[in-house]
Amino acid sequence: MSVAVVARSATAAVAGLGALTMYRYRGVMERQRQLPQHSFSVFDEQKHTEQNQRRAIVIGAGVVGVATAYQLARRGYQVAVLEPMPEPGEECSACAAGGMQRSNPVVDRDSWIAVAKCFIPKWIYQHPPFDFFHISWLECLTDPFFLRWVLTFTQTSLWPSAQQADKQNDMLAFTDKAVQDMIRMLERNRGYLGKQSGYNTRGSLAVSYDPPKPPAEQEKEQTKTPKAHASQSKMNLEPARQLVGTDQVLREEPSLRFQKQQPTGAKYEYEAKAASSGRFSKALADVCKTQSRQWDLHKGGKVTFFYDTRVQGITTAAISSSDSSSSTNKDPGQITRLHTNRGVIDCSVVNDKDQNKAGTVTPIPVVVAAGAWVPHILSLMDWYAPVYPLKGYSMSVSAEEALESSAGGSTKLSEQDLPSRIVADKYMYTTRLGKDEIRITSIGEFSGWSTQPTALVDKEFRREAVRQFPQLETLIDKAVTRCGHRPLVNDGILLLGRVSDTSNVYVSCGPGSNGWKLAMGSGDAVARLIEGQSFQQIQQEMGANVQTFDPSGRVMHAPWFAKLCRARWDI
């Protein structure tokens, strides 16, 4: 085949792809024009007084969105939370393992290699019996967003910037502070929040099946002082002790005795905590509806949740020169309207209470806390956010049902035969959440924004769950698999703060598998930024450098690319 023929074929393919993209984008714009045009009021106008004109909109009612709304209400804000699901905490928050360890997975060479292996066909590379990472080839390789994301993920992993190590240390310090705040809140309110969330204080057990080490090495491991370290792509501040030998492991966690291959050791993080992020989201959403002094919500703040409300369009306007000297006419300076399936939300407040400020318009802060859906929301205003959904698989079985169903069988189970804490088996995570729920989670699948389980991946997930806890096989077989998206940021660093060249757009998202335990801390930080605190003030009061998480330079204005992605996503 001649070079000329190849060139003509390539040109025809590009022209065809361009024509298809234009056709799909016209369809997207036509649906935009058909959105409801009537006004949709989300604020209580009776509270619009000279003393209280503070308002905010939060997009997303997962754990991060609800926690952000709570922190804003504590400061006297009227907050409207927009959520496409019928209740809070119903997607990623409902599928998380629930661990609250003071640790962070990091993006580095090891994590890149782990991801890259899922791209290698099985006839080339001998995959392990259980693969954590999976990929849907057609979905990913036809998505320009994924291609851009995976290139930047590769760059950050293999050629990190000089500041990457400092950012990871700042992330760890912030995680330490946020987790301790979350624990204090759950401890202080064990009667309601703790109980509703299935709060568990029995620690975390990471089991190993490697051959036993020589006695000298075992003694060294047991006497090692815990400290922050970056190993196996994780930085960890949790104190731990090594359990050496099968007997020690089974004494601590008898539920593992049913495994065909017995564990030979384990790392026991005895101070680790766990809770259900989905159940926590629902409980905190109920708390937000009160104005009780018990919850520090007596300062005029109010949270209103609008479920089944999907943001489908955004109108922006340039910032006036008095608001931002760095803005240009090409930049979407502020959100003025949100177009939803229920009508148009005005994102500004006209001051008609103070005669000295009569007629002035104040933009309402909009916090995009929609998890892995953040790129979709920001693309509506021509922005690119480096976040891709990593689909996780989850199922829950009932401890009570497990005990009852075994009563008439040959092997009658007792409470000690059921997992009592977080039990991690490399890539499988089983968590006891409260008295009754046993949550089993695993898998990282790149397959776009679908929340439906892939049949072959689900089969592998269930097989591995049975291997870990064979005594629960009957319940695992009939359990319903749920999928949620971990919002995986390309550099593994939280996205938190005001989007550059905008006056009222804030983002709180990521960094991937541990965003839920940061929720109260990230909500506090965003609320402080909206109040007008500087990064220096926040660091002084919170003890964490949140400027590290600033979206500037990572969330970028990319009109043509955003339109291309919207055509591909059909949104």
Coordinates of C-alpha atoms in Angstrom, one line a residue:
M1 CA 0.0 0.0 0.0
S2 CA 1.5 3.3 -1.1
V3 CA 2.0 6.3 1.2
A4 CA -0.5 8.3 -0.8
V5 CA -3.3 5.7 -0.2
V6 CA -2.5 5.7 3.5
A7 CA -2.6 9.5 3.7
R8 CA -5.9 9.6 1.8
S9 CA -7.4 7.0 4.1
A10 CA -6.3 8.8 7.2
T11 CA -7.6 12.1 5.9
A12 CA -11.0 10.5 5.1
A13 CA -11.1 8.9 8.6
V14 CA -10.4 12.3 10.3
A15 CA -13.0 14.0 8.1
G16 CA -15.6 11.4 8.9
L17 CA -14.8 11.6 12.7
G18 CA -15.1 15.4 12.5
A19 CA -18.4 15.2 10.7
L20 CA -19.7 12.7 13.3
T21 CA -18.6 14.9 16.2
M22 CA -20.3 18.0 14.7
Y23 CA -23.5 16.0 14.2
R24 CA -23.5 14.8 17.8
Y25 CA -22.7 18.2 19.1
R26 CA -25.6 19.7 17.2
G27 CA -27.8 17.2 18.9
V28 CA -26.4 18.2 22.3
M29 CA -27.2 21.9 21.6
E30 CA -30.7 21.1 20.4
R31 CA -31.4 19.3 23.7
Q32 CA -30.0 22.3 25.5
R33 CA -32.5 24.6 23.8
Q34 CA -35.3 22.3 24.9
L35 CA -34.5 22.6 28.6
P36 CA -37.1 24.2 30.8
Q37 CA -36.8 28.0 30.7
H38 CA -39.0 28.9 33.7
S39 CA -37.4 30.1 37.0
F40 CA -36.6 27.5 39.6
S41 CA -36.2 29.1 43.0
V42 CA -34.0 27.2 45.5
F43 CA -33.7 29.8 48.3
D44 CA -36.0 30.9 51.1
E45 CA -36.7 34.6 50.2
Q46 CA -38.0 35.2 53.8
K47 CA -34.4 34.8 54.9
H48 CA -33.1 37.3 52.4
T49 CA -32.4 40.1 54.9
E50 CA -29.7 42.7 55.3
Q51 CA -28.2 40.5 58.1
N52 CA -28.3 37.3 56.1
Q53 CA -27.7 37.4 52.4
R54 CA -25.1 34.6 52.4
R55 CA -26.1 31.9 49.9
A56 CA -24.3 29.0 48.3
I57 CA -25.1 26.2 45.8
V58 CA -23.6 22.8 46.1
I59 CA -23.8 20.4 43.1
G60 CA -23.7 16.8 44.4
A61 CA -25.2 15.2 47.6
G62 CA -22.5 12.5 48.1
V63 CA -20.6 12.6 51.3
V64 CA -18.4 15.5 50.1
G65 CA -21.3 17.6 49.0
V66 CA -23.3 17.0 52.1
A67 CA -20.3 17.7 54.4
T68 CA -19.6 21.0 52.4
A69 CA -23.3 22.0 52.9
Y70 CA -23.0 21.3 56.6
Q71 CA -19.8 23.4 57.0
L72 CA -21.4 26.3 55.1
A73 CA -24.6 26.2 57.2
R74 CA -22.5 26.3 60.4
R75 CA -21.3 29.7 59.1
G76 CA -24.8 31.0 58.5
Y77 CA -25.2 30.3 54.8
Q78 CA -28.4 29.3 53.1
V79 CA -27.3 26.3 51.0
A80 CA -29.1 24.7 48.1
V81 CA -27.9 21.2 47.3
L82 CA -28.7 19.8 43.8
E83 CA -28.6 16.0 43.4
P84 CA -29.7 13.9 40.4
M85 CA -30.4 10.8 42.6
P86 CA -33.6 10.5 44.7
E87 CA -31.6 10.7 48.0
P88 CA -28.1 11.5 49.3
G89 CA -25.1 9.2 49.2
E90 CA -26.4 6.9 46.6
E91 CA -23.5 6.3 44.2
C92 CA -19.8 6.2 45.1
S93 CA -20.6 7.0 48.7
A94 CA -22.8 3.9 48.9
C95 CA -20.1 1.6 47.5
A96 CA -17.0 2.7 49.5
A97 CA -15.3 0.2 51.8
G98 CA -15.5 2.8 54.6
G99 CA -11.9 2.8 55.9
M100 CA -10.8 5.9 57.8
Q101 CA -7.0 5.2 58.0
R102 CA -4.7 8.1 58.2
S103 CA -3.0 7.0 55.0
N104 CA -2.9 8.0 51.3
P105 CA -2.5 6.0 48.1
V106 CA -0.1 7.9 45.9
V107 CA 0.4 8.1 42.1
D108 CA 3.9 6.9 41.3
R109 CA 5.7 4.4 39.2
D110 CA 4.3 1.4 41.1
S111 CA 0.7 2.6 40.7
W112 CA 1.3 3.2 37.0
I113 CA 2.7 -0.3 36.5
A114 CA -0.3 -1.8 38.3
V115 CA -2.7 0.1 36.0
A116 CA -0.7 -0.5 32.8
K117 CA -0.8 -4.3 33.3
C118 CA -4.6 -4.2 32.7
F119 CA -3.9 -2.9 29.2
I120 CA -1.8 -5.9 28.3
P121 CA -3.8 -8.8 26.7
K122 CA -3.8 -12.0 28.6
W123 CA -2.3 -13.9 25.8
I124 CA 0.8 -11.7 26.1
Y125 CA 1.0 -11.2 29.9
Q126 CA 0.2 -13.9 32.4
H127 CA -2.3 -12.1 34.7
P128 CA -2.7 -13.1 38.3
P129 CA -5.7 -15.3 39.4
F130 CA -7.5 -12.1 40.4
D131 CA -7.1 -8.8 38.5
F132 CA -7.9 -5.6 40.4
F133 CA -7.7 -3.3 37.4
H134 CA -9.9 -3.9 34.3
I135 CA -10.5 -1.8 31.2
S136 CA -13.3 -1.5 28.7
W137 CA -11.3 -1.0 25.5
L138 CA -14.0 0.3 23.2
E139 CA -15.4 2.8 25.8
C140 CA -12.0 4.2 26.8
L141 CA -10.0 4.3 23.6
T142 CA -12.9 6.1 21.8
D143 CA -13.0 8.8 24.5
P144 CA -10.6 11.7 24.0
F145 CA -11.1 12.6 27.6
F146 CA -9.7 9.2 28.8
L147 CA -6.8 9.5 26.3
R148 CA -5.8 12.9 27.7
W149 CA -6.3 11.8 31.3
V150 CA -4.2 8.6 30.9
L151 CA -1.3 10.6 29.2
T152 CA -1.2 13.1 32.1
F153 CA -1.5 10.2 34.6
T154 CA 1.5 8.6 32.9
Q155 CA 3.5 11.8 33.0
T156 CA 2.8 12.4 36.7
S157 CA 3.6 8.8 37.6
L158 CA 6.8 8.3 35.6
W159 CA 8.1 11.9 35.5
P160 CA 6.8 13.6 38.6
S161 CA 7.4 17.3 39.1
A162 CA 9.9 18.5 41.7
Q163 CA 7.0 19.5 43.9
Q164 CA 5.1 16.2 43.8
A165 CA 6.7 14.7 47.0
D166 CA 5.9 17.9 48.9
K167 CA 2.3 17.8 47.6
Q168 CA 2.0 14.2 48.8
N169 CA 3.3 15.1 52.2
D170 CA 0.8 18.0 52.4
M171 CA -1.9 15.5 51.4
L172 CA -0.9 13.2 54.2
A173 CA -0.9 16.1 56.8
F174 CA -4.4 17.1 55.6
T175 CA -5.6 13.5 55.7
D176 CA -4.4 13.2 59.3
K177 CA -6.3 16.4 60.3
A178 CA -9.5 15.6 58.4
V179 CA -9.7 12.0 59.7
Q180 CA -9.2 13.1 63.3
D181 CA -11.9 15.7 62.8
M182 CA -14.2 13.0 61.4
I183 CA -13.4 10.6 64.3
R184 CA -14.1 13.3 66.9
M185 CA -17.5 14.1 65.3
L186 CA -18.5 10.4 65.2
E187 CA -17.2 9.8 68.8
R188 CA -19.1 12.9 70.0
N189 CA -22.3 11.8 68.4
R190 CA -22.1 8.0 68.7
G191 CA -25.8 7.8 69.6
Y192 CA -26.9 9.1 66.3
L193 CA -24.2 9.7 63.7
G194 CA -22.0 6.8 64.9
K195 CA -24.9 4.3 65.1
Q196 CA -26.4 5.4 61.7
S197 CA -23.0 5.2 60.0
G198 CA -22.0 1.7 61.4
Y199 CA -19.0 3.2 63.1
N200 CA -16.4 0.6 63.8
T201 CA -13.3 1.1 66.0
R202 CA -11.7 -2.4 65.8
G203 CA -8.9 -1.5 63.5
S204 CA -7.7 -2.9 60.1
L205 CA -6.1 -6.2 59.3
A206 CA -4.0 -6.5 56.1
V207 CA -3.4 -10.2 55.7
S208 CA -0.5 -11.9 53.8
Y209 CA -0.1 -15.3 52.3
D210 CA 3.7 -15.1 51.7
P211 CA 6.0 -17.8 53.1
P212 CA 7.0 -17.0 56.7
K213 CA 10.1 -14.9 57.2
P214 CA 13.1 -16.1 59.2
P215 CA 12.8 -15.6 63.0
A216 CA 15.3 -12.7 63.0
E217 CA 13.4 -10.8 60.4
Q218 CA 10.1 -11.5 62.2
E219 CA 11.5 -10.0 65.4
K220 CA 12.7 -7.0 63.6
E221 CA 9.3 -6.4 62.0
Q222 CA 7.5 -6.7 65.3
T223 CA 9.8 -4.1 67.0
K224 CA 9.8 -1.6 64.1
T225 CA 8.5 1.9 65.1
P226 CA 5.6 3.0 62.9
K227 CA 6.2 6.1 60.9
A228 CA 5.1 7.8 57.7
H229 CA 6.4 5.9 54.7
A230 CA 5.8 5.5 51.0
S231 CA 5.7 1.8 50.2
Q232 CA 3.5 -0.1 47.9
S233 CA 2.2 3.3 46.6
K234 CA 0.9 4.3 50.1
M235 CA 1.8 6.8 52.7
N236 CA 0.7 5.8 56.2
L237 CA 0.6 7.4 59.6
E238 CA -1.4 4.6 61.3
P239 CA 0.4 2.8 64.2
A240 CA 0.6 -0.9 63.5
R241 CA 2.0 -4.2 64.7
Q242 CA 2.9 -7.3 62.8
L243 CA 1.0 -10.6 63.4
V244 CA 3.4 -13.4 62.6
G245 CA 2.1 -16.9 61.8
T246 CA -1.4 -18.3 61.2
D247 CA -2.2 -18.7 64.8
Q248 CA -1.6 -15.0 65.7
V249 CA -3.7 -13.9 62.7
L250 CA -6.6 -16.3 63.6
R251 CA -6.6 -15.3 67.3
E252 CA -7.1 -11.7 66.2
E253 CA -9.6 -12.4 63.4
P254 CA -11.1 -15.9 63.8
S255 CA -13.4 -15.4 60.7
L256 CA -10.4 -16.1 58.5
R257 CA -10.2 -19.8 59.6
F258 CA -12.5 -20.9 56.8
Q259 CA -10.1 -20.0 54.1
K260 CA -8.6 -22.8 52.1
Q261 CA -5.2 -21.1 52.1
Q262 CA -4.5 -19.8 55.5
P263 CA -2.8 -16.4 56.1
T264 CA 0.8 -16.5 57.2
G265 CA 0.9 -13.0 58.7
A266 CA -0.9 -9.7 58.9
K267 CA -0.3 -6.0 59.5
Y268 CA -2.7 -4.9 62.3
E269 CA -3.5 -1.2 62.3
Y270 CA -5.1 -1.2 65.7
E271 CA -6.3 2.4 65.8
A272 CA -7.9 2.5 62.4
K273 CA -11.6 3.2 62.2
A274 CA -14.4 2.6 59.6
A275 CA -17.9 3.7 58.8
S276 CA -20.3 3.7 55.9
S277 CA -19.9 6.8 53.9
G278 CA -23.4 6.4 52.3
R279 CA -25.1 6.0 55.6
F280 CA -23.1 8.9 57.0
S281 CA -24.2 11.1 54.1
K282 CA -27.9 10.3 54.8
A283 CA -27.5 10.9 58.6
L284 CA -25.6 14.2 58.1
A285 CA -28.2 15.3 55.5
D286 CA -30.9 14.8 58.2
V287 CA -28.7 16.8 60.6
C288 CA -28.5 19.6 58.1
K289 CA -32.2 20.0 58.1
T290 CA -32.2 20.9 61.8
Q291 CA -31.0 24.2 63.3
S292 CA -29.9 22.7 66.6
R293 CA -27.2 24.0 68.9
Q294 CA -26.1 20.4 69.3
W295 CA -24.9 20.4 65.7
D296 CA -23.7 24.0 65.7
L297 CA -26.4 25.0 63.2
H298 CA -28.1 27.8 65.1
K299 CA -26.5 30.8 63.4
G300 CA -29.1 31.3 60.7
G301 CA -27.8 28.7 58.3
K302 CA -30.1 26.4 56.4
V303 CA -29.6 23.5 54.0
T304 CA -32.3 22.5 51.4
F305 CA -31.9 19.4 49.3
F306 CA -33.3 19.2 45.8
Y307 CA -33.3 15.6 44.7
D308 CA -33.9 14.4 41.1
T309 CA -32.4 17.6 40.0
R310 CA -29.8 17.4 37.2
V311 CA -27.6 20.3 36.1
Q312 CA -27.7 20.1 32.3
G313 CA -26.5 23.5 31.2
I314 CA -24.6 26.5 32.6
T315 CA -24.7 30.1 31.6
T316 CA -21.5 32.2 32.3
A317 CA -20.6 35.8 32.0
A318 CA -17.2 37.6 32.0
I319 CA -16.0 39.1 35.3
S320 CA -16.0 42.9 35.4
S321 CA -12.6 44.5 35.8
S322 CA -13.4 45.5 39.3
D323 CA -13.8 41.8 40.3
S324 CA -10.7 40.3 38.6
S325 CA -7.8 42.0 36.8
S326 CA -6.8 38.7 35.3
S327 CA -10.0 37.9 33.6
T328 CA -10.4 38.2 29.8
N329 CA -13.5 38.1 27.7
K330 CA -12.5 34.6 26.6
D331 CA -12.7 33.3 30.2
P332 CA -16.1 32.2 31.8
G333 CA -15.7 34.6 34.7
Q334 CA -18.7 33.5 36.8
I335 CA -21.8 31.3 36.7
T336 CA -24.9 33.3 36.3
R337 CA -27.5 30.6 35.7
L338 CA -27.7 26.8 36.2
H339 CA -30.1 25.1 33.8
T340 CA -31.7 22.0 35.3
N341 CA -34.4 19.5 34.4
R342 CA -36.6 21.5 36.8
G343 CA -35.9 25.0 35.6
V344 CA -33.3 27.8 35.6
I345 CA -31.6 28.7 38.9
D346 CA -30.4 32.3 39.2
C347 CA -26.9 32.3 40.7
S348 CA -26.8 35.9 41.8
V349 CA -28.3 38.1 44.6
V350 CA -29.5 41.6 43.9
N351 CA -29.1 43.8 47.0
D352 CA -32.4 45.5 47.8
K353 CA -32.1 45.7 51.5
D354 CA -29.2 48.0 52.0
Q355 CA -29.8 51.5 50.5
N356 CA -26.0 52.1 50.2
K357 CA -25.7 49.0 48.1
A358 CA -29.1 49.0 46.3
G359 CA -29.0 47.4 42.9
T360 CA -25.6 45.7 43.3
V361 CA -25.4 42.1 42.2
T362 CA -23.4 39.5 44.2
P363 CA -22.6 36.2 42.6
I364 CA -23.7 33.1 44.6
P365 CA -20.8 30.7 45.2
V366 CA -21.3 27.4 43.3
V367 CA -19.4 24.3 44.7
V368 CA -19.0 21.5 42.2
A369 CA -18.7 18.5 44.6
A370 CA -20.1 15.8 42.2
G371 CA -17.3 13.3 42.5
A372 CA -16.4 11.6 39.2
W373 CA -19.1 13.6 37.5
V374 CA -17.1 16.9 38.0
P375 CA -15.6 16.7 34.5
H376 CA -19.2 16.5 33.0
I377 CA -20.4 19.5 35.1
L378 CA -17.3 21.7 34.3
S379 CA -17.4 20.8 30.6
L380 CA -20.8 22.6 30.5
M381 CA -18.8 25.8 30.9
D382 CA -15.9 24.7 28.7
W383 CA -13.5 23.6 31.4
Y384 CA -11.4 20.5 31.6
A385 CA -10.9 18.7 35.0
P386 CA -8.3 15.9 35.2
V387 CA -10.6 13.4 36.9
Y388 CA -11.6 10.0 35.5
P389 CA -14.0 7.5 37.1
L390 CA -12.5 4.3 38.4
K391 CA -15.5 2.0 38.9
G392 CA -15.5 0.0 42.1
Y393 CA -17.6 -3.0 42.8
S394 CA -19.4 -3.5 46.1
M395 CA -21.9 -5.9 47.8
S396 CA -23.3 -6.1 51.3
V397 CA -24.5 -9.2 53.2
S398 CA -26.4 -9.3 56.5
A399 CA -24.6 -10.7 59.6
E400 CA -27.9 -11.5 61.2
E401 CA -29.0 -13.4 58.1
A402 CA -25.7 -15.3 58.0
L403 CA -26.2 -16.5 61.6
E404 CA -29.8 -17.4 61.0
S405 CA -29.3 -19.2 57.7
S406 CA -26.5 -21.4 59.2
A407 CA -28.5 -22.4 62.2
G408 CA -30.0 -25.5 60.5
G409 CA -26.8 -26.4 58.5
S410 CA -23.9 -28.7 59.1
T411 CA -21.7 -25.7 60.1
K412 CA -23.4 -23.4 62.5
L413 CA -21.8 -19.9 62.5
S414 CA -21.3 -17.8 65.6
E415 CA -20.5 -14.1 65.8
Q416 CA -16.7 -14.8 65.9
D417 CA -17.0 -16.5 62.5
L418 CA -18.0 -13.3 60.9
P419 CA -15.5 -10.4 60.0
S420 CA -15.3 -7.9 62.9
R421 CA -13.3 -5.1 61.4
I422 CA -11.6 -4.1 58.1
V423 CA -10.0 -7.1 56.6
A424 CA -7.9 -6.4 53.5
D425 CA -6.6 -9.1 51.3
K426 CA -4.4 -7.2 48.9
Y427 CA -7.1 -6.0 46.6
M428 CA -10.2 -7.3 48.4
Y429 CA -11.6 -5.2 51.3
T430 CA -14.2 -6.5 53.7
T431 CA -15.6 -4.2 56.4
R432 CA -17.9 -4.7 59.3
L433 CA -20.2 -1.7 59.4
G434 CA -22.2 -1.7 62.6
K435 CA -24.0 -4.7 64.0
D436 CA -25.5 -6.1 60.8
E437 CA -23.7 -5.0 57.5
I438 CA -20.7 -6.8 56.1
R439 CA -19.5 -4.7 53.1
I440 CA -17.2 -6.4 50.5
T441 CA -15.5 -4.1 47.9
S442 CA -12.9 -4.4 45.2
I443 CA -12.1 -3.8 41.5
G444 CA -10.9 -0.7 39.7
E445 CA -12.5 -0.7 36.2
F446 CA -11.9 1.9 33.5
S447 CA -15.2 1.9 31.6
G448 CA -16.5 5.5 31.4
W449 CA -19.3 6.7 33.5
S450 CA -21.5 3.6 33.5
T451 CA -22.5 2.3 36.9
Q452 CA -23.6 -1.1 35.7
P453 CA -21.4 -4.1 36.6
T454 CA -19.6 -5.9 33.8
A455 CA -20.7 -9.5 33.9
L456 CA -17.3 -11.1 33.6
V457 CA -15.7 -8.7 36.1
D458 CA -18.6 -9.2 38.5
K459 CA -18.1 -13.0 38.3
E460 CA -14.4 -12.6 39.1
F461 CA -15.3 -10.3 42.0
R462 CA -17.8 -12.8 43.5
R463 CA -15.4 -15.7 43.1
E464 CA -12.7 -13.8 45.0
A465 CA -15.2 -12.7 47.7
V466 CA -16.1 -16.4 48.3
R467 CA -12.4 -17.3 48.4
Q468 CA -11.9 -14.8 51.2
F469 CA -15.0 -15.7 53.2
P470 CA -16.3 -19.1 52.0
Q471 CA -18.6 -19.3 55.0
L472 CA -20.7 -16.5 53.4
E473 CA -20.9 -18.2 50.0
T474 CA -24.7 -18.6 50.0
L475 CA -25.2 -14.9 50.8
I476 CA -22.6 -13.7 48.4
D477 CA -24.2 -15.7 45.6
K478 CA -27.5 -13.8 46.0
A479 CA -26.1 -10.4 47.0
V480 CA -26.7 -7.5 44.6
T481 CA -23.5 -5.9 43.2
R482 CA -23.5 -2.1 43.2
C483 CA -21.0 0.0 41.4
G484 CA -19.7 3.5 42.2
H485 CA -17.1 5.8 40.7
R486 CA -13.9 6.7 42.5
P487 CA -13.0 10.2 41.2
L488 CA -9.4 9.4 40.3
V489 CA -7.3 12.6 39.9
N490 CA -4.4 12.2 37.5
D491 CA -1.8 13.3 40.0
G492 CA -3.4 11.7 43.1
I493 CA -3.8 15.1 44.8
L494 CA -7.1 16.5 46.0
L495 CA -8.8 19.2 43.8
L496 CA -10.1 21.8 46.2
G497 CA -10.6 25.5 45.8
R498 CA -11.8 28.3 43.5
V499 CA -11.3 27.7 39.8
S500 CA -8.9 30.3 38.4
D501 CA -10.3 33.2 36.4
T502 CA -13.8 32.7 38.0
S503 CA -15.3 34.5 40.9
N504 CA -17.9 32.0 42.1
V505 CA -16.9 28.5 40.9
Y506 CA -15.4 26.2 43.4
V507 CA -14.5 22.5 43.1
S508 CA -14.0 19.8 45.7
C509 CA -13.1 16.4 44.2
G510 CA -10.8 13.4 44.5
P511 CA -8.2 12.3 45.0
G512 CA -9.5 8.7 44.3
S513 CA -10.2 5.9 46.8
N514 CA -10.1 7.9 50.0
G515 CA -12.1 11.0 49.4
W516 CA -14.8 10.1 51.9
K517 CA -12.7 10.3 55.0
L518 CA -11.5 13.8 53.9
A519 CA -15.1 15.0 53.5
M520 CA -15.4 17.0 56.7
G521 CA -12.0 18.6 56.3
S522 CA -12.5 19.5 52.6
G523 CA -15.9 20.9 53.3
D524 CA -14.4 23.0 56.1
A525 CA -11.6 24.3 53.8
V526 CA -14.0 25.2 50.9
A527 CA -16.3 27.0 53.4
R528 CA -13.4 29.0 54.6
L529 CA -12.4 30.0 51.1
I530 CA -15.9 31.0 50.3
E531 CA -15.9 33.2 53.4
G532 CA -12.9 35.0 52.1
Q533 CA -10.1 33.5 54.2
S534 CA -6.7 33.4 52.6
F535 CA -4.6 30.2 52.3
Q536 CA -2.3 31.5 55.0
Q537 CA -5.2 32.0 57.4
I538 CA -6.6 28.6 56.7
Q539 CA -3.2 27.0 57.2
Q540 CA -2.8 28.8 60.5
E541 CA -6.3 27.7 61.8
M542 CA -6.5 24.2 60.3
G543 CA -2.9 23.3 60.4
A544 CA -2.9 22.2 56.8
N545 CA -1.6 23.7 53.6
V546 CA -4.7 23.6 51.4
Q547 CA -3.0 25.8 48.7
T548 CA -1.4 22.5 47.6
F549 CA -4.9 21.4 46.4
D550 CA -5.7 24.6 44.4
P551 CA -7.2 23.7 41.0
S552 CA -5.1 26.5 39.2
G553 CA -3.1 24.9 36.4
R554 CA -4.9 21.6 36.7
V555 CA -8.5 22.6 36.0
M556 CA -8.2 24.4 32.6
H557 CA -10.3 26.4 30.3
A558 CA -10.4 24.3 27.1
P559 CA -13.5 25.2 25.0
W560 CA -12.8 23.1 21.9
F561 CA -11.8 20.0 23.9
A562 CA -14.8 20.4 26.2
K563 CA -17.1 20.5 23.2
L564 CA -15.4 17.4 21.7
C565 CA -15.9 15.5 25.0
R566 CA -19.5 16.6 25.3
A567 CA -20.2 15.3 21.8
R568 CA -18.6 12.0 22.7
W569 CA -20.5 11.8 26.0
D570 CA -23.7 13.1 24.4
I571 CA -24.4 15.6 27.3

